[in-house]
């Protein structure tokens, strides 16, 4: 990331998770409610475990905002972990007497879970207890990403860009493709606890989640992110690290348990002929954001040459099943070297509905960065003027 950067910190069962976000221009109206609304969306979802009953995520602004507007300085967003009250002894930063006892600190995890960061992390970081790894590998960290992404989303909304997502596959159940998506994708998707726009598929997804739960198993799925209102020309074709498709793929693949990202028709396009893959271009006067042209189809998903075309950006994100199984797979206990059943910590059957919300947040952060890269501006007003100047020139091109 260049212009808009962020980092997160915090252990899953520590006092809080937080994000520091840099590069947001001054003068962006921002209230805690904007962040809290997104945090609540991330906490929804059929198939979540008991942790989501404990947490009611709410942001505290520690820096970068005054009287409801950004200052242009780093924005610190802190979200307390309510569960900390139950974990203070286990996660205490100070050493405790029991650390020296033969049994060591409580809640050690040595029966490392296949598919989790547990084993590789403790070998790499030379730890005896996989808790030192899993606390940070936990999807709790995505709370901070969604908080930072909510700020990026606010900026994009001011520039006429909207981001939505919905679940298109869960537990092996495919939602039928819709000819036209609703205007407000999130209003429709958030009304479903699996965030699926098709009620029949949604019910089949719930049934499949229940069946996996009964068998102590977990399930994955695919969410689709759709972004509307982007101007033509974000990103660049000139260098590998400026290509927007590559930057989006990196951001989305960094979400825990995400194993694949598709742009537009993605993998399916590889099996077809060019004449049925590429999108024909037609005049579309008066539409500067698309360069006064339109694509008859949008199989490219709004990206050509590593740049936005002005058509809706369409990204699909695939999540593997969560690796904590209540009916565990076989593993090695790293404390004894003996074979064992993997640890079965409290967890979720699926987090695919939440993953879609997290994917929106990561997409918003990358797009806010791309907007500031192209247009610059230390204040929202300056950024707007720069966008308007560019669109005025584009409107003059194809007539
Ligand atoms: C997670 C395990 C569960 C999830 C957690 C991620 O938490 P716990 O170990 O406390 O039961 O609920 O997700 C969140 C806390 C969250 O906010 O998304 C894991 O091991 O990755």
mmCIF file of C-alpha atoms and ligand atoms in Angstrom:
data_model
loop_
_atom_site.group_PDB
_atom_site.id
_atom_site.type_symbol
_atom_site.label_atom_id
_atom_site.label_comp_id
_atom_site.label_asym_id
_atom_site.label_seq_id
_atom_site.Cartn_x
_atom_site.Cartn_y
_atom_site.Cartn_z
ATOM 1 C CA UNK A 1 0.000 0.000 0.000
ATOM 2 C CA UNK A 2 1.174 3.490 -0.718
ATOM 3 C CA UNK A 3 -1.002 6.437 0.175
ATOM 4 C CA UNK A 4 -3.407 4.754 2.584
ATOM 5 C CA UNK A 5 -1.636 2.377 4.957
ATOM 6 C CA UNK A 6 -2.725 0.512 8.042
ATOM 7 C CA UNK A 7 -1.528 -1.996 10.549
ATOM 8 C CA UNK A 8 -3.419 -3.952 13.178
ATOM 9 C CA UNK A 9 -2.430 -5.227 16.613
ATOM 10 C CA UNK A 10 -4.002 -7.257 19.387
ATOM 11 C CA UNK A 11 -4.403 -10.848 20.515
ATOM 12 C CA UNK A 12 -7.757 -12.608 20.202
ATOM 13 C CA UNK A 13 -8.112 -12.935 24.000
ATOM 14 C CA UNK A 14 -6.028 -9.882 24.918
ATOM 15 C CA UNK A 15 -7.511 -6.580 26.122
ATOM 16 C CA UNK A 16 -8.326 -5.209 22.648
ATOM 17 C CA UNK A 17 -7.657 -5.243 18.929
ATOM 18 C CA UNK A 18 -6.711 -2.022 17.208
ATOM 19 C CA UNK A 19 -5.832 -0.494 13.863
ATOM 20 C CA UNK A 20 -3.715 2.535 12.988
ATOM 21 C CA UNK A 21 -4.729 3.958 9.631
ATOM 22 C CA UNK A 22 -2.634 6.566 7.867
ATOM 23 C CA UNK A 23 -3.194 8.689 4.777
ATOM 24 C CA UNK A 24 -6.886 9.543 5.109
ATOM 25 C CA UNK A 25 -7.402 13.186 4.080
ATOM 26 C CA UNK A 26 -8.650 15.831 6.497
ATOM 27 C CA UNK A 27 -12.296 16.861 6.554
ATOM 28 C CA UNK A 28 -13.917 13.461 6.126
ATOM 29 C CA UNK A 29 -17.039 13.314 8.302
ATOM 30 C CA UNK A 30 -16.644 10.285 10.569
ATOM 31 C CA UNK A 31 -18.630 9.089 13.567
ATOM 32 C CA UNK A 32 -18.183 5.998 15.735
ATOM 33 C CA UNK A 33 -21.566 4.852 14.411
ATOM 34 C CA UNK A 34 -20.063 4.489 10.915
ATOM 35 C CA UNK A 35 -17.526 2.015 12.278
ATOM 36 C CA UNK A 36 -19.875 0.254 14.693
ATOM 37 C CA UNK A 37 -22.378 -0.460 11.925
ATOM 38 C CA UNK A 38 -19.705 -2.337 9.977
ATOM 39 C CA UNK A 39 -18.436 -4.136 13.092
ATOM 40 C CA UNK A 40 -21.974 -5.355 13.772
ATOM 41 C CA UNK A 41 -22.302 -6.642 10.202
ATOM 42 C CA UNK A 42 -19.098 -8.682 10.691
ATOM 43 C CA UNK A 43 -20.500 -10.238 13.850
ATOM 44 C CA UNK A 44 -23.598 -11.609 12.178
ATOM 45 C CA UNK A 45 -23.809 -14.958 10.506
ATOM 46 C CA UNK A 46 -25.340 -18.363 10.896
ATOM 47 C CA UNK A 47 -22.720 -20.836 12.108
ATOM 48 C CA UNK A 48 -20.784 -18.560 14.447
ATOM 49 C CA UNK A 49 -19.843 -19.865 17.892
ATOM 50 C CA UNK A 50 -20.437 -18.617 21.431
ATOM 51 C CA UNK A 51 -17.694 -15.998 21.226
ATOM 52 C CA UNK A 52 -19.986 -13.826 19.120
ATOM 53 C CA UNK A 53 -22.521 -13.827 21.969
ATOM 54 C CA UNK A 54 -19.859 -12.430 24.301
ATOM 55 C CA UNK A 55 -18.561 -9.685 21.997
ATOM 56 C CA UNK A 56 -20.511 -6.527 21.049
ATOM 57 C CA UNK A 57 -17.828 -4.732 19.104
ATOM 58 C CA UNK A 58 -17.725 -0.951 19.485
ATOM 59 C CA UNK A 59 -14.906 1.339 18.424
ATOM 60 C CA UNK A 60 -13.062 3.900 20.528
ATOM 61 C CA UNK A 61 -11.299 6.661 18.587
ATOM 62 C CA UNK A 62 -7.863 7.316 20.112
ATOM 63 C CA UNK A 63 -6.486 9.696 17.486
ATOM 64 C CA UNK A 64 -7.001 11.411 14.159
ATOM 65 C CA UNK A 65 -10.586 12.629 14.612
ATOM 66 C CA UNK A 66 -11.995 15.802 16.124
ATOM 67 C CA UNK A 67 -15.589 17.034 16.258
ATOM 68 C CA UNK A 68 -16.747 14.357 13.859
ATOM 69 C CA UNK A 69 -14.133 14.980 11.159
ATOM 70 C CA UNK A 70 -10.784 13.438 10.283
ATOM 71 C CA UNK A 71 -7.706 15.619 10.841
ATOM 72 C CA UNK A 72 -5.445 14.031 8.235
ATOM 73 C CA UNK A 73 -3.322 12.523 11.020
ATOM 74 C CA UNK A 74 -3.055 8.778 11.818
ATOM 75 C CA UNK A 75 -6.403 7.406 12.968
ATOM 76 C CA UNK A 76 -6.269 4.935 15.848
ATOM 77 C CA UNK A 77 -9.279 2.660 16.199
ATOM 78 C CA UNK A 78 -9.515 0.498 19.311
ATOM 79 C CA UNK A 79 -12.067 -2.268 19.850
ATOM 80 C CA UNK A 80 -12.032 -3.798 23.342
ATOM 81 C CA UNK A 81 -12.375 -7.583 23.714
ATOM 82 C CA UNK A 82 -15.090 -8.269 26.260
ATOM 83 C CA UNK A 83 -13.795 -11.841 26.566
ATOM 84 C CA UNK A 84 -10.585 -10.406 28.086
ATOM 85 C CA UNK A 85 -12.305 -10.527 31.476
ATOM 86 C CA UNK A 86 -12.235 -14.343 31.206
ATOM 87 C CA UNK A 87 -8.639 -14.519 29.962
ATOM 88 C CA UNK A 88 -6.685 -12.032 32.079
ATOM 89 C CA UNK A 89 -4.780 -14.744 33.961
ATOM 90 C CA UNK A 90 -3.984 -16.706 30.827
ATOM 91 C CA UNK A 91 -3.004 -13.725 28.657
ATOM 92 C CA UNK A 92 -1.377 -11.609 31.410
ATOM 93 C CA UNK A 93 1.629 -9.742 29.945
ATOM 94 C CA UNK A 94 3.373 -10.131 33.334
ATOM 95 C CA UNK A 95 4.864 -13.516 34.309
ATOM 96 C CA UNK A 96 2.801 -15.522 36.780
ATOM 97 C CA UNK A 97 3.834 -18.096 39.368
ATOM 98 C CA UNK A 98 2.028 -20.906 37.511
ATOM 99 C CA UNK A 99 4.235 -20.333 34.462
ATOM 100 C CA UNK A 100 6.957 -22.235 36.325
ATOM 101 C CA UNK A 101 4.677 -25.054 37.499
ATOM 102 C CA UNK A 102 5.116 -28.392 35.668
ATOM 103 C CA UNK A 103 1.717 -28.006 34.008
ATOM 104 C CA UNK A 104 2.608 -24.475 32.907
ATOM 105 C CA UNK A 105 0.039 -21.801 32.208
ATOM 106 C CA UNK A 106 -3.564 -22.928 31.670
ATOM 107 C CA UNK A 107 -5.102 -23.334 28.203
ATOM 108 C CA UNK A 108 -1.870 -24.394 26.544
ATOM 109 C CA UNK A 109 -2.368 -25.836 23.085
ATOM 110 C CA UNK A 110 0.125 -28.487 22.009
ATOM 111 C CA UNK A 111 -2.130 -30.819 19.988
ATOM 112 C CA UNK A 112 -1.697 -28.627 16.932
ATOM 113 C CA UNK A 113 -4.604 -28.391 14.487
ATOM 114 C CA UNK A 114 -4.083 -29.524 10.880
ATOM 115 C CA UNK A 115 -4.736 -26.580 8.574
ATOM 116 C CA UNK A 116 -4.079 -23.987 11.283
ATOM 117 C CA UNK A 117 -1.041 -21.737 11.817
ATOM 118 C CA UNK A 118 -0.404 -23.600 15.139
ATOM 119 C CA UNK A 119 2.389 -25.973 14.119
ATOM 120 C CA UNK A 120 4.271 -23.956 11.530
ATOM 121 C CA UNK A 121 4.026 -20.859 13.699
ATOM 122 C CA UNK A 122 5.430 -22.479 16.823
ATOM 123 C CA UNK A 123 8.314 -24.048 14.910
ATOM 124 C CA UNK A 124 9.103 -20.782 13.170
ATOM 125 C CA UNK A 125 8.807 -18.590 16.301
ATOM 126 C CA UNK A 126 10.308 -21.222 18.644
ATOM 127 C CA UNK A 127 7.344 -21.344 21.039
ATOM 128 C CA UNK A 128 6.249 -24.315 23.177
ATOM 129 C CA UNK A 129 2.565 -23.303 23.339
ATOM 130 C CA UNK A 130 0.614 -22.805 20.103
ATOM 131 C CA UNK A 131 -1.508 -20.236 21.961
ATOM 132 C CA UNK A 132 1.359 -17.839 21.287
ATOM 133 C CA UNK A 133 0.569 -18.323 17.599
ATOM 134 C CA UNK A 134 -3.193 -18.817 17.464
ATOM 135 C CA UNK A 135 -3.966 -15.665 19.424
ATOM 136 C CA UNK A 136 -2.777 -13.632 16.462
ATOM 137 C CA UNK A 137 -3.722 -16.070 13.682
ATOM 138 C CA UNK A 138 -7.294 -15.839 15.019
ATOM 139 C CA UNK A 139 -9.947 -14.238 12.846
ATOM 140 C CA UNK A 140 -10.537 -11.848 15.752
ATOM 141 C CA UNK A 141 -7.870 -9.717 14.070
ATOM 142 C CA UNK A 142 -10.273 -9.024 11.229
ATOM 143 C CA UNK A 143 -12.293 -6.823 13.622
ATOM 144 C CA UNK A 144 -9.516 -4.247 13.300
ATOM 145 C CA UNK A 145 -9.475 -4.590 9.515
ATOM 146 C CA UNK A 146 -13.218 -3.976 9.337
ATOM 147 C CA UNK A 147 -12.835 -0.887 11.565
ATOM 148 C CA UNK A 148 -10.120 0.519 9.270
ATOM 149 C CA UNK A 149 -12.099 -0.513 6.199
ATOM 150 C CA UNK A 150 -15.134 1.385 7.493
ATOM 151 C CA UNK A 151 -13.118 4.615 7.347
ATOM 152 C CA UNK A 152 -11.998 3.805 3.793
ATOM 153 C CA UNK A 153 -15.617 3.078 2.888
ATOM 154 C CA UNK A 154 -16.710 6.493 4.237
ATOM 155 C CA UNK A 155 -14.146 8.153 1.997
ATOM 156 C CA UNK A 156 -15.310 6.159 -1.026
ATOM 157 C CA UNK A 157 -18.970 6.983 -0.325
ATOM 158 C CA UNK A 158 -18.062 10.695 -0.441
ATOM 159 C CA UNK A 159 -16.595 10.032 -3.900
ATOM 160 C CA UNK A 160 -19.708 8.223 -5.175
ATOM 161 C CA UNK A 161 -18.421 4.651 -4.738
ATOM 162 C CA UNK A 162 -20.462 1.888 -3.056
ATOM 163 C CA UNK A 163 -19.259 -1.551 -1.934
ATOM 164 C CA UNK A 164 -21.461 -4.556 -1.262
ATOM 165 C CA UNK A 165 -21.110 -8.309 -0.971
ATOM 166 C CA UNK A 166 -23.168 -11.459 -0.832
ATOM 167 C CA UNK A 167 -22.514 -15.162 -0.350
ATOM 168 C CA UNK A 168 -22.703 -17.143 -3.596
ATOM 169 C CA UNK A 169 -21.666 -20.537 -2.235
ATOM 170 C CA UNK A 170 -21.669 -22.026 1.269
ATOM 171 C CA UNK A 171 -21.127 -25.595 2.412
ATOM 172 C CA UNK A 172 -21.200 -26.777 -1.199
ATOM 173 C CA UNK A 173 -24.577 -25.112 -1.870
ATOM 174 C CA UNK A 174 -24.510 -22.722 -4.875
ATOM 175 C CA UNK A 175 -26.804 -19.705 -4.995
ATOM 176 C CA UNK A 176 -28.288 -19.291 -8.497
ATOM 177 C CA UNK A 177 -26.716 -16.396 -10.425
ATOM 178 C CA UNK A 178 -28.964 -13.322 -10.520
ATOM 179 C CA UNK A 179 -29.516 -11.468 -13.816
ATOM 180 C CA UNK A 180 -29.520 -8.162 -11.945
ATOM 181 C CA UNK A 181 -28.217 -7.532 -8.441
ATOM 182 C CA UNK A 182 -30.251 -5.299 -6.113
ATOM 183 C CA UNK A 183 -29.311 -1.600 -5.951
ATOM 184 C CA UNK A 184 -28.462 -1.966 -2.276
ATOM 185 C CA UNK A 185 -26.735 -5.347 -2.172
ATOM 186 C CA UNK A 186 -25.899 -5.146 1.519
ATOM 187 C CA UNK A 187 -29.402 -4.251 2.630
ATOM 188 C CA UNK A 188 -30.634 -7.395 0.872
ATOM 189 C CA UNK A 189 -27.733 -9.653 1.923
ATOM 190 C CA UNK A 190 -27.654 -8.496 5.553
ATOM 191 C CA UNK A 191 -31.321 -9.441 5.881
ATOM 192 C CA UNK A 192 -30.189 -13.069 5.542
ATOM 193 C CA UNK A 193 -28.128 -14.708 8.303
ATOM 194 C CA UNK A 194 -26.056 -16.470 5.627
ATOM 195 C CA UNK A 195 -25.900 -13.234 3.548
ATOM 196 C CA UNK A 196 -27.298 -15.055 0.522
ATOM 197 C CA UNK A 197 -29.702 -13.273 -1.840
ATOM 198 C CA UNK A 198 -31.616 -16.450 -2.774
ATOM 199 C CA UNK A 199 -33.924 -17.645 0.038
ATOM 200 C CA UNK A 200 -34.089 -21.254 -1.183
ATOM 201 C CA UNK A 201 -30.300 -21.573 -1.406
ATOM 202 C CA UNK A 202 -29.994 -19.805 1.962
ATOM 203 C CA UNK A 203 -32.157 -22.442 3.614
ATOM 204 C CA UNK A 204 -30.124 -25.256 2.028
ATOM 205 C CA UNK A 205 -26.962 -23.548 3.343
ATOM 206 C CA UNK A 206 -28.359 -23.451 6.893
ATOM 207 C CA UNK A 207 -29.290 -27.129 6.676
ATOM 208 C CA UNK A 208 -25.762 -27.982 5.496
ATOM 209 C CA UNK A 209 -24.199 -25.893 8.303
ATOM 210 C CA UNK A 210 -26.378 -27.670 10.879
ATOM 211 C CA UNK A 211 -25.386 -31.066 9.461
ATOM 212 C CA UNK A 212 -21.687 -30.203 9.642
ATOM 213 C CA UNK A 213 -22.127 -28.978 13.225
ATOM 214 C CA UNK A 214 -23.788 -32.197 14.341
ATOM 215 C CA UNK A 215 -20.824 -34.104 12.932
ATOM 216 C CA UNK A 216 -18.275 -31.816 14.623
ATOM 217 C CA UNK A 217 -17.184 -30.532 11.238
ATOM 218 C CA UNK A 218 -16.767 -27.159 9.512
ATOM 219 C CA UNK A 219 -17.620 -25.700 6.073
ATOM 220 C CA UNK A 220 -16.276 -23.063 3.701
ATOM 221 C CA UNK A 221 -17.690 -21.036 0.827
ATOM 222 C CA UNK A 222 -17.431 -18.122 -1.579
ATOM 223 C CA UNK A 223 -18.470 -14.471 -1.217
ATOM 224 C CA UNK A 224 -18.775 -12.000 -4.080
ATOM 225 C CA UNK A 225 -17.801 -8.355 -3.613
ATOM 226 C CA UNK A 226 -19.321 -5.774 -5.993
ATOM 227 C CA UNK A 227 -18.096 -2.166 -6.190
ATOM 228 C CA UNK A 228 -20.044 0.456 -8.147
ATOM 229 C CA UNK A 229 -19.160 4.015 -9.109
ATOM 230 C CA UNK A 230 -15.397 3.659 -9.578
ATOM 231 C CA UNK A 231 -13.898 5.950 -12.225
ATOM 232 C CA UNK A 232 -12.007 4.464 -15.167
ATOM 233 C CA UNK A 233 -8.246 4.355 -14.630
ATOM 234 C CA UNK A 234 -7.484 3.393 -11.009
ATOM 235 C CA UNK A 235 -4.338 1.253 -10.780
ATOM 236 C CA UNK A 236 -1.900 1.058 -13.683
ATOM 237 C CA UNK A 237 -0.660 -1.216 -16.448
ATOM 238 C CA UNK A 238 2.923 0.075 -16.297
ATOM 239 C CA UNK A 239 4.450 -1.919 -13.416
ATOM 240 C CA UNK A 240 3.615 -5.209 -11.698
ATOM 241 C CA UNK A 241 3.154 -3.738 -8.249
ATOM 242 C CA UNK A 242 0.818 -0.980 -9.436
ATOM 243 C CA UNK A 243 -1.678 -3.329 -11.099
ATOM 244 C CA UNK A 244 -4.925 -3.075 -9.163
ATOM 245 C CA UNK A 245 -5.967 -6.699 -9.714
ATOM 246 C CA UNK A 246 -2.729 -7.861 -8.089
ATOM 247 C CA UNK A 247 -3.152 -5.481 -5.161
ATOM 248 C CA UNK A 248 -6.726 -6.616 -4.566
ATOM 249 C CA UNK A 249 -5.719 -10.285 -4.773
ATOM 250 C CA UNK A 250 -2.993 -9.794 -2.181
ATOM 251 C CA UNK A 251 -5.319 -7.978 0.200
ATOM 252 C CA UNK A 252 -8.109 -10.521 -0.149
ATOM 253 C CA UNK A 253 -5.819 -13.561 0.097
ATOM 254 C CA UNK A 254 -4.471 -12.151 3.382
ATOM 255 C CA UNK A 255 -7.857 -12.724 5.046
ATOM 256 C CA UNK A 256 -7.589 -15.779 7.332
ATOM 257 C CA UNK A 257 -8.637 -19.034 5.600
ATOM 258 C CA UNK A 258 -9.030 -17.402 2.175
ATOM 259 C CA UNK A 259 -7.549 -19.676 -0.497
ATOM 260 C CA UNK A 260 -8.577 -18.080 -3.780
ATOM 261 C CA UNK A 261 -9.676 -14.857 -5.455
ATOM 262 C CA UNK A 262 -11.324 -14.443 -8.853
ATOM 263 C CA UNK A 263 -11.799 -11.233 -10.871
ATOM 264 C CA UNK A 264 -14.891 -11.274 -13.059
ATOM 265 C CA UNK A 265 -15.338 -14.690 -14.681
ATOM 266 C CA UNK A 266 -11.966 -15.740 -13.253
ATOM 267 C CA UNK A 267 -11.070 -19.420 -13.674
ATOM 268 C CA UNK A 268 -14.104 -20.158 -15.873
ATOM 269 C CA UNK A 269 -12.815 -17.700 -18.509
ATOM 270 C CA UNK A 270 -9.648 -19.773 -18.927
ATOM 271 C CA UNK A 271 -11.677 -22.602 -20.529
ATOM 272 C CA UNK A 272 -13.560 -20.420 -23.038
ATOM 273 C CA UNK A 273 -12.692 -18.717 -26.325
ATOM 274 C CA UNK A 274 -11.729 -15.073 -26.382
ATOM 275 C CA UNK A 275 -14.875 -14.133 -28.282
ATOM 276 C CA UNK A 276 -16.966 -15.309 -25.330
ATOM 277 C CA UNK A 277 -14.702 -13.821 -22.673
ATOM 278 C CA UNK A 278 -13.948 -10.231 -23.718
ATOM 279 C CA UNK A 279 -16.526 -7.506 -23.304
ATOM 280 C CA UNK A 280 -17.594 -5.539 -26.378
ATOM 281 C CA UNK A 281 -17.344 -1.778 -26.092
ATOM 282 C CA UNK A 282 -20.224 0.516 -27.079
ATOM 283 C CA UNK A 283 -20.737 4.297 -26.889
ATOM 284 C CA UNK A 284 -22.313 5.511 -23.660
ATOM 285 C CA UNK A 285 -22.375 9.302 -23.866
ATOM 286 C CA UNK A 286 -22.615 11.305 -20.667
ATOM 287 C CA UNK A 287 -20.964 8.618 -18.525
ATOM 288 C CA UNK A 288 -17.566 10.116 -17.690
ATOM 289 C CA UNK A 289 -16.794 7.542 -14.987
ATOM 290 C CA UNK A 290 -16.744 4.894 -17.723
ATOM 291 C CA UNK A 291 -15.033 7.144 -20.264
ATOM 292 C CA UNK A 292 -18.303 7.756 -22.165
ATOM 293 C CA UNK A 293 -18.345 4.093 -23.254
ATOM 294 C CA UNK A 294 -19.802 0.960 -21.711
ATOM 295 C CA UNK A 295 -19.149 -2.772 -21.921
ATOM 296 C CA UNK A 296 -22.037 -4.900 -23.261
ATOM 297 C CA UNK A 297 -21.066 -7.505 -20.672
ATOM 298 C CA UNK A 298 -18.815 -7.334 -17.600
ATOM 299 C CA UNK A 299 -17.011 -10.671 -17.694
ATOM 300 C CA UNK A 300 -13.753 -8.870 -16.895
ATOM 301 C CA UNK A 301 -15.264 -7.794 -13.575
ATOM 302 C CA UNK A 302 -14.368 -4.133 -14.065
ATOM 303 C CA UNK A 303 -10.609 -4.617 -14.517
ATOM 304 C CA UNK A 304 -8.539 -4.565 -17.711
ATOM 305 C CA UNK A 305 -4.753 -4.173 -17.797
ATOM 306 C CA UNK A 306 -4.593 -3.817 -14.022
ATOM 307 C CA UNK A 307 -6.880 -0.750 -14.173
ATOM 308 C CA UNK A 308 -10.535 -0.104 -13.427
ATOM 309 C CA UNK A 309 -12.719 0.180 -16.545
ATOM 310 C CA UNK A 310 -15.524 2.042 -14.791
ATOM 311 C CA UNK A 311 -17.753 -1.039 -14.933
ATOM 312 C CA UNK A 312 -18.662 -2.587 -11.559
ATOM 313 C CA UNK A 313 -15.733 -4.340 -9.912
ATOM 314 C CA UNK A 314 -16.695 -7.986 -9.284
ATOM 315 C CA UNK A 315 -14.454 -10.102 -7.032
ATOM 316 C CA UNK A 316 -15.105 -13.587 -5.691
ATOM 317 C CA UNK A 317 -13.307 -14.778 -2.580
ATOM 318 C CA UNK A 318 -13.078 -18.452 -1.548
ATOM 319 C CA UNK A 319 -12.693 -19.475 2.106
ATOM 320 C CA UNK A 320 -11.678 -22.953 3.227
ATOM 321 C CA UNK A 321 -13.482 -24.594 6.152
ATOM 322 C CA UNK A 322 -12.257 -23.396 9.571
ATOM 323 C CA UNK A 323 -9.491 -25.694 10.837
ATOM 324 C CA UNK A 324 -10.760 -26.152 14.402
ATOM 325 C CA UNK A 325 -12.890 -29.317 14.267
ATOM 326 C CA UNK A 326 -14.963 -30.479 17.217
ATOM 327 C CA UNK A 327 -14.410 -34.014 15.902
ATOM 328 C CA UNK A 328 -10.692 -33.522 15.391
ATOM 329 C CA UNK A 329 -8.268 -34.882 12.832
ATOM 330 C CA UNK A 330 -5.110 -36.711 13.809
ATOM 331 C CA UNK A 331 -1.983 -34.775 14.699
ATOM 332 C CA UNK A 332 1.185 -34.865 16.790
ATOM 333 C CA UNK A 333 1.250 -33.492 20.341
ATOM 334 C CA UNK A 334 4.320 -31.237 20.219
ATOM 335 C CA UNK A 335 4.776 -31.602 23.991
ATOM 336 C CA UNK A 336 5.207 -35.409 23.802
ATOM 337 C CA UNK A 337 5.963 -36.185 20.153
ATOM 338 C CA UNK A 338 3.127 -38.751 20.251
ATOM 339 C CA UNK A 339 0.192 -39.009 17.880
ATOM 340 C CA UNK A 340 -2.991 -37.455 19.251
ATOM 341 C CA UNK A 341 -6.346 -35.988 18.294
ATOM 342 C CA UNK A 342 -5.998 -32.278 17.495
ATOM 343 C CA UNK A 343 -7.221 -29.744 20.052
ATOM 344 C CA UNK A 344 -10.909 -28.854 19.819
ATOM 345 C CA UNK A 345 -11.124 -25.252 21.041
ATOM 346 C CA UNK A 346 -14.395 -23.328 21.033
ATOM 347 C CA UNK A 347 -14.839 -22.084 17.477
ATOM 348 C CA UNK A 348 -17.262 -21.454 14.606
ATOM 349 C CA UNK A 349 -18.762 -23.977 12.139
ATOM 350 C CA UNK A 350 -18.350 -21.364 9.416
ATOM 351 C CA UNK A 351 -17.458 -17.692 9.100
ATOM 352 C CA UNK A 352 -18.188 -17.281 5.385
ATOM 353 C CA UNK A 353 -20.950 -14.646 5.910
ATOM 354 C CA UNK A 354 -18.503 -12.565 7.995
ATOM 355 C CA UNK A 355 -15.710 -13.131 5.476
ATOM 356 C CA UNK A 356 -17.746 -11.280 2.843
ATOM 357 C CA UNK A 357 -17.890 -8.236 5.138
ATOM 358 C CA UNK A 358 -14.144 -8.490 5.772
ATOM 359 C CA UNK A 359 -13.526 -8.767 2.015
ATOM 360 C CA UNK A 360 -15.521 -5.552 1.537
ATOM 361 C CA UNK A 361 -13.291 -3.853 4.126
ATOM 362 C CA UNK A 362 -10.055 -5.013 2.475
ATOM 363 C CA UNK A 363 -11.400 -3.965 -0.927
ATOM 364 C CA UNK A 364 -12.316 -0.530 0.467
ATOM 365 C CA UNK A 365 -8.811 -0.037 1.862
ATOM 366 C CA UNK A 366 -7.150 -0.948 -1.449
ATOM 367 C CA UNK A 367 -9.542 1.276 -3.430
ATOM 368 C CA UNK A 368 -9.119 4.240 -1.073
ATOM 369 C CA UNK A 369 -5.375 3.832 -1.558
ATOM 370 C CA UNK A 370 -5.791 3.688 -5.347
ATOM 371 C CA UNK A 371 -8.013 6.789 -5.297
ATOM 372 C CA UNK A 372 -5.439 8.785 -3.326
ATOM 373 C CA UNK A 373 -2.633 7.436 -5.483
ATOM 374 C CA UNK A 374 -4.342 8.741 -8.615
ATOM 375 C CA UNK A 375 -5.885 11.930 -7.300
ATOM 376 C CA UNK A 376 -3.975 12.961 -4.166
ATOM 377 C CA UNK A 377 -5.228 15.640 -1.803
ATOM 378 C CA UNK A 378 -4.671 16.475 1.851
ATOM 379 C CA UNK A 379 -8.295 17.403 2.374
ATOM 380 C CA UNK A 380 -11.513 15.840 1.150
ATOM 381 C CA UNK A 381 -12.238 19.040 -0.805
ATOM 382 C CA UNK A 382 -8.908 18.902 -2.616
ATOM 383 C CA UNK A 383 -9.397 15.213 -3.428
ATOM 384 C CA UNK A 384 -12.875 15.924 -4.811
ATOM 385 C CA UNK A 385 -11.617 18.777 -6.998
ATOM 386 C CA UNK A 386 -8.907 16.503 -8.375
ATOM 387 C CA UNK A 387 -11.426 13.753 -9.168
ATOM 388 C CA UNK A 388 -13.757 16.262 -10.833
ATOM 389 C CA UNK A 389 -10.911 17.719 -12.922
ATOM 390 C CA UNK A 390 -9.956 14.273 -14.206
ATOM 391 C CA UNK A 391 -13.560 13.315 -14.997
ATOM 392 C CA UNK A 392 -14.028 16.603 -16.895
ATOM 393 C CA UNK A 393 -11.075 15.707 -19.105
ATOM 394 C CA UNK A 394 -12.263 12.093 -19.619
ATOM 395 C CA UNK A 395 -15.715 13.420 -20.582
ATOM 396 C CA UNK A 396 -14.038 15.315 -23.418
ATOM 397 C CA UNK A 397 -12.355 12.246 -24.933
ATOM 398 C CA UNK A 398 -14.849 9.846 -26.589
ATOM 399 C CA UNK A 399 -17.709 11.876 -28.032
HETATM 400 C C1 LIG B 1 -11.425 -17.985 16.310
HETATM 401 C C2 LIG B 1 -12.141 -18.736 17.221
HETATM 402 C C3 LIG B 1 -13.369 -18.194 17.836
HETATM 403 C C4 LIG B 1 -14.014 -17.216 16.886
HETATM 404 C C5 LIG B 1 -12.973 -16.139 16.618
HETATM 405 C C6 LIG B 1 -11.897 -16.703 15.779
HETATM 406 O O1 LIG B 1 -13.085 -17.451 19.004
HETATM 407 P P1 LIG B 1 -12.795 -18.157 20.401
HETATM 408 O O2 LIG B 1 -11.481 -18.863 20.229
HETATM 409 O O3 LIG B 1 -12.683 -17.040 21.405
HETATM 410 O O4 LIG B 1 -13.948 -19.055 20.648
HETATM 411 O O5 LIG B 1 -15.218 -16.723 17.355
HETATM 412 O O6 LIG B 1 -13.548 -15.055 15.948
HETATM 413 C C7 LIG B 1 -13.682 -13.900 16.659
HETATM 414 C C8 LIG B 1 -13.453 -13.765 17.958
HETATM 415 C C9 LIG B 1 -14.142 -12.792 15.827
HETATM 416 O O7 LIG B 1 -14.318 -11.682 16.372
HETATM 417 O O8 LIG B 1 -14.318 -13.026 14.620
HETATM 418 C C10 LIG B 1 -10.141 -18.470 15.809
HETATM 419 O O9 LIG B 1 -9.526 -19.341 16.449
HETATM 420 O O10 LIG B 1 -9.675 -18.028 14.755
#
